[in-house]
Coordinates of C-alpha atoms in Angstrom, one line a residue:
X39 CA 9.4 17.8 4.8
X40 CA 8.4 19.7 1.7
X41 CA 5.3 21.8 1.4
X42 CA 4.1 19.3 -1.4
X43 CA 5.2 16.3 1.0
X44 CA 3.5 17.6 3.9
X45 CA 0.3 17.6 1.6
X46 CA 1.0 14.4 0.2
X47 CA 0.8 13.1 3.8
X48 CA -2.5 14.7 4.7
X49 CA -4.5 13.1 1.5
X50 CA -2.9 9.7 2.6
X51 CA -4.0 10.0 6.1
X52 CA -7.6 11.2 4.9
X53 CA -7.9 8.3 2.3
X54 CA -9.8 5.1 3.1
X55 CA -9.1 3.1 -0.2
X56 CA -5.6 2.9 -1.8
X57 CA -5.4 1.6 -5.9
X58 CA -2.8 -0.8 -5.4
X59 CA -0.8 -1.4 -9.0
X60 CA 1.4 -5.1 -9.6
X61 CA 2.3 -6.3 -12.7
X62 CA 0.8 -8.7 -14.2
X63 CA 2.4 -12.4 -15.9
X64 CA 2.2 -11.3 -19.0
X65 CA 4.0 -7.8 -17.6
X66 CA 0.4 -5.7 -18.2
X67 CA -0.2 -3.7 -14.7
X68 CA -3.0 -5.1 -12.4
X69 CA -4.9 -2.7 -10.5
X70 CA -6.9 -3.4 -7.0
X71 CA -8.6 -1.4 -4.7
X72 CA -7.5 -2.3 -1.3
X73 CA -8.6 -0.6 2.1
X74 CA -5.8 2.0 3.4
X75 CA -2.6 0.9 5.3
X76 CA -3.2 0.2 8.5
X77 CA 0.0 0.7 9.6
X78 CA 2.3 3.9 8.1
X79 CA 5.8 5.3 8.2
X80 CA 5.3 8.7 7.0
X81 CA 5.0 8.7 3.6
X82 CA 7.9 5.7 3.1
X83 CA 6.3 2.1 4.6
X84 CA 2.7 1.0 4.4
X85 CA 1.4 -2.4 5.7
X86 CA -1.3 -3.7 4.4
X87 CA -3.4 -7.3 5.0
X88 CA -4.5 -9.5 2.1
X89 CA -4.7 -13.3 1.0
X90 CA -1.4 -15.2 0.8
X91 CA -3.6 -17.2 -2.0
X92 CA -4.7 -14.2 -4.0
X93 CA -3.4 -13.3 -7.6
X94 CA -1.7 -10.3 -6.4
X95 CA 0.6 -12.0 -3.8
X96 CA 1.7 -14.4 -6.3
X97 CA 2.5 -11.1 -8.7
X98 CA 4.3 -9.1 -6.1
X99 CA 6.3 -12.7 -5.1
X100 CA 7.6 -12.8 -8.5
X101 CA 7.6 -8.6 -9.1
X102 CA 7.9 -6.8 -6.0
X103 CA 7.4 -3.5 -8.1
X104 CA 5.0 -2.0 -7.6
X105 CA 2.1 1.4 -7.3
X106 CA 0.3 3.0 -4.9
X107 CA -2.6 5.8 -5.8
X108 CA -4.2 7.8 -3.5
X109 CA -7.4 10.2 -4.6
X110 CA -9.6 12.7 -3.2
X111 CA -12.0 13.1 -6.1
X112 CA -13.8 16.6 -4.5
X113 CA -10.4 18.1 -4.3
X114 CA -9.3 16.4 -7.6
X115 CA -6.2 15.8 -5.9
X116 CA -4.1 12.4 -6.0
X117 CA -0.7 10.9 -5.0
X118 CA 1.2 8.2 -6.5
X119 CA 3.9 6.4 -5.1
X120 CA 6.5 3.8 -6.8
X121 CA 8.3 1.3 -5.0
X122 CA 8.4 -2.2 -4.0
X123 CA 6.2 -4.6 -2.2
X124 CA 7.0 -7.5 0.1
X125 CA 5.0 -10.4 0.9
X126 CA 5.3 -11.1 4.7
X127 CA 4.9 -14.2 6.3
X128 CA 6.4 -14.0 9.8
X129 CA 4.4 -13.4 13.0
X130 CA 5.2 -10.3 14.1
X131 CA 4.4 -8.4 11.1
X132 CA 0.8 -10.5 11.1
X133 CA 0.3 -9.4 14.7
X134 CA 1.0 -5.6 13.7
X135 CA -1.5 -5.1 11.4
X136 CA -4.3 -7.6 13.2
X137 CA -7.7 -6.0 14.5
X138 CA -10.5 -7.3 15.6
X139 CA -13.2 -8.7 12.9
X140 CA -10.6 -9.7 10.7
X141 CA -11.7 -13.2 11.6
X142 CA -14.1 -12.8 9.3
X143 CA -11.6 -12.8 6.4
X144 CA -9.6 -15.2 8.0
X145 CA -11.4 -17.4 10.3
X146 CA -8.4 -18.9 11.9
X147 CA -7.0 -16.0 13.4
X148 CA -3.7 -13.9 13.1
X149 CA -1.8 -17.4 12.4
X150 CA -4.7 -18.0 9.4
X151 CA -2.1 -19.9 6.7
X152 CA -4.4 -18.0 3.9
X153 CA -3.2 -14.2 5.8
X154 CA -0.3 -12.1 5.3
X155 CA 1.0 -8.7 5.2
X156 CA 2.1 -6.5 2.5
X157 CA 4.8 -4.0 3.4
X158 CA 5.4 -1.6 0.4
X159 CA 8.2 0.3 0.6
X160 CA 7.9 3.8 -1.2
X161 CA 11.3 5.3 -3.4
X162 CA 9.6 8.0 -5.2
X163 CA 5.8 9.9 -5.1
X164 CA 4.1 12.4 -7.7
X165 CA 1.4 14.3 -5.9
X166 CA -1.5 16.0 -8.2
X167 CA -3.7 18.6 -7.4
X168 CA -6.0 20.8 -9.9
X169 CA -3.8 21.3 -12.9
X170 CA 0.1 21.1 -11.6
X171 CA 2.1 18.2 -10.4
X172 CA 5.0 17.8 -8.5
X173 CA 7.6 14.9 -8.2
X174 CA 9.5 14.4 -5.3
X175 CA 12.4 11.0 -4.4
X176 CA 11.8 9.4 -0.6
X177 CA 14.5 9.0 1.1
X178 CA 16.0 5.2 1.9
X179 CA 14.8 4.3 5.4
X180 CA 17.6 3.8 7.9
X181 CA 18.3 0.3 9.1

């Protein structure tokens, strides 16, 4: 892992909120804060857990491409990542990212018909900090 990767990382693991980018219907990007991934694969995978009735599920269902930017406003530092974004339906992915009180968003539970999980997938990430920038490609995760 890079020097710029490894700080990358660190902002991402210090970061409660996430600016999550789809694209809109009429092909305009959508912007929506969202609470950070609660589950993470390095710097490649991020789960997150959302409405399967919101806007933004039915954007990434017909685009699955898709943004994620991470800030740290006193350090003036930020990281975006490009990739793709799946909407996830099945069980086991619910069940990874559950935790307690999320019945409050979802009163009936992990198998809530109105909750699923987002799984973005990360293929490239441009990390900011002061005046300099730096671009860097993620690798394909092995199957």
């Amino acid at each position: 892992m890079t020097e710029v990767e490894k700080k990358a990382l660190s902002l991402v693991e210090r970061t409660a909120n996430v600016v999550v980018g789809s694209i809109g219907e009429d092909g305009f990007p959508n912007m929506k804060m969202m609470f950070n991934a609660r589950v993470r694969e390095g710097l490649s995978v991020f789960y997150f857990t959302t409405n399967t009735s919101s806007r933004r599920t039915a954007q990434f269902q017909e685009r699955p491409q898709a943004s994620l930017y991470f800030a740290d406003q006193k350090k003036f530092n930020g990281l975006m990542l490009l990739g793709t974004m799946e909407v996830l339906h099945d069980q086991a992915s619910k069940e990874l990212i559950w935790r307690e009180g999320d019945e409050r968003y979802y009163s009936l539970g992990p198998t809530d018909p109105d909750y699923c999980v987002y799984r973005f997938t990360a293929r490239k990430g441009r990390y900011y900090a002061g005046l300099a920038s730096a671009d860097f490609e993620i690798p394909a995760q092995q199957a």
